[in-house]
Amino acid sequence: MIVASDDQAVVELLQLHARAQRSGDHAIARLIEDSLGSAEGLPYAVSKSKFMALAQATGVRCPRTVVVGNADILEQELAEAKYPLVVKADGSYGGKGVRIVSSADSARDALQELGAAASWPSAIIRSFDGLHVGPLLERMSYKRPVVTLQHHIVGRCANRAVVCREGVVLGGLSVEALELVCTNGPAAVVRIIEHQEMTDTVATMAKRLKLSGFHGFDFMIDRNDRAWLIELNARITPVSHLALDDGTDLAASLLSAITGTNVQSPSPLKHRTIALFPQALRSESTNRHLISSYCDAPWSELQFVRACLAPQSAKSWTAQLRSRLGIRSRATRPPETSQETAL
């Protein structure tokens, strides 16, 4: 099994799967399907718009989401919209392709920004920074991403991490975000929760997509404690590796299913509030949680910890060059919303 640890890995696995199918390499294609899910479900792993359309058709609780296919659809939606709205671009991650807008004009601006190609200088710097040609190839073959308008749900950010096998959820862990890295960004501190609607929704979608491997489902929990599904991440999440004293252990659940043996976690956690590494240690706003939380940092690897916590300017010469030239990555402008109403 291949375990994808970030969104780019998922994209490359899907590209490899497509090449394997074209060339008749059934072993590689099957390996990727065993790692992510059925061939029919793979396109939903990287397309926010397709996944939300499927969720709406399946009948699980999710915000109304509309693909902005042309100017007529856009203007019709904006004329009937209740603000704020969420504007999302397919293929984005980490909150970079999300904008929360409060007017028709700001929605148009967000749509134009999210659909714009990265500049050539930015693509060149990203290629040097990562020591690969991916950003250059992406810029050369640029296609305007699918952009959607989504009803905005006010509430608390939550996630359910699961491990699946052929559409069956083998194990899962639900968390609620207590602190975010930034507005619309990933969580820095989470609390483990039990939420039956999240559990049921994920089971329904996993079965519908015939998922395999590790996945994360993002939710918003509103003031009435209703869980609204907003996104699928076809990869491990920052809590996928955690083992709890109640028997929750995704890796052990998978190994047990594969081997037919009862695998036990060697050192389960008793804590229910987790400070995620390195996010929680980079932010002063998380200090109030660190004393009472389990800090999930690899303290036995201090050199690695120091490298992860080093300032961006110290880690990357390209970050310094980008700052000096005034170059920013596509879709990284801070959205116009407050922390309290962010996804």
CSV table of N, CA and C in Angstrom, one decimal, residues 301-310:
chain,number,residue,atom,x,y,z
A,301,GLU,N,14.0,13.5,18.1
A,301,GLU,CA,14.7,13.9,16.9
A,301,GLU,C,14.8,15.5,17.0
A,302,LEU,N,15.7,15.9,17.9
A,302,LEU,CA,15.7,17.4,18.1
A,302,LEU,C,16.2,18.2,16.9
A,303,GLN,N,17.1,17.6,16.1
A,303,GLN,CA,17.6,18.3,14.9
A,303,GLN,C,16.4,18.5,13.9
A,304,PHE,N,15.6,17.5,13.8
A,304,PHE,CA,14.5,17.7,12.9
A,304,PHE,C,13.5,18.7,13.5
A,305,VAL,N,13.3,18.7,14.8
A,305,VAL,CA,12.3,19.6,15.4
A,305,VAL,C,12.8,21.1,15.1
A,306,ARG,N,14.1,21.3,15.4
A,306,ARG,CA,14.7,22.6,15.1
A,306,ARG,C,14.5,23.1,13.7
A,307,ALA,N,14.8,22.2,12.8
A,307,ALA,CA,14.6,22.5,11.3
A,307,ALA,C,13.2,22.9,11.0
A,308,CYS,N,12.3,22.2,11.6
A,308,CYS,CA,10.8,22.5,11.3
A,308,CYS,C,10.4,23.8,11.9
A,309,LEU,N,11.0,24.2,13.0
A,309,LEU,CA,10.6,25.4,13.7
A,309,LEU,C,11.4,26.6,13.3
A,310,ALA,N,12.4,26.4,12.4
A,310,ALA,CA,13.3,27.5,12.0
A,310,ALA,C,12.4,28.5,11.2
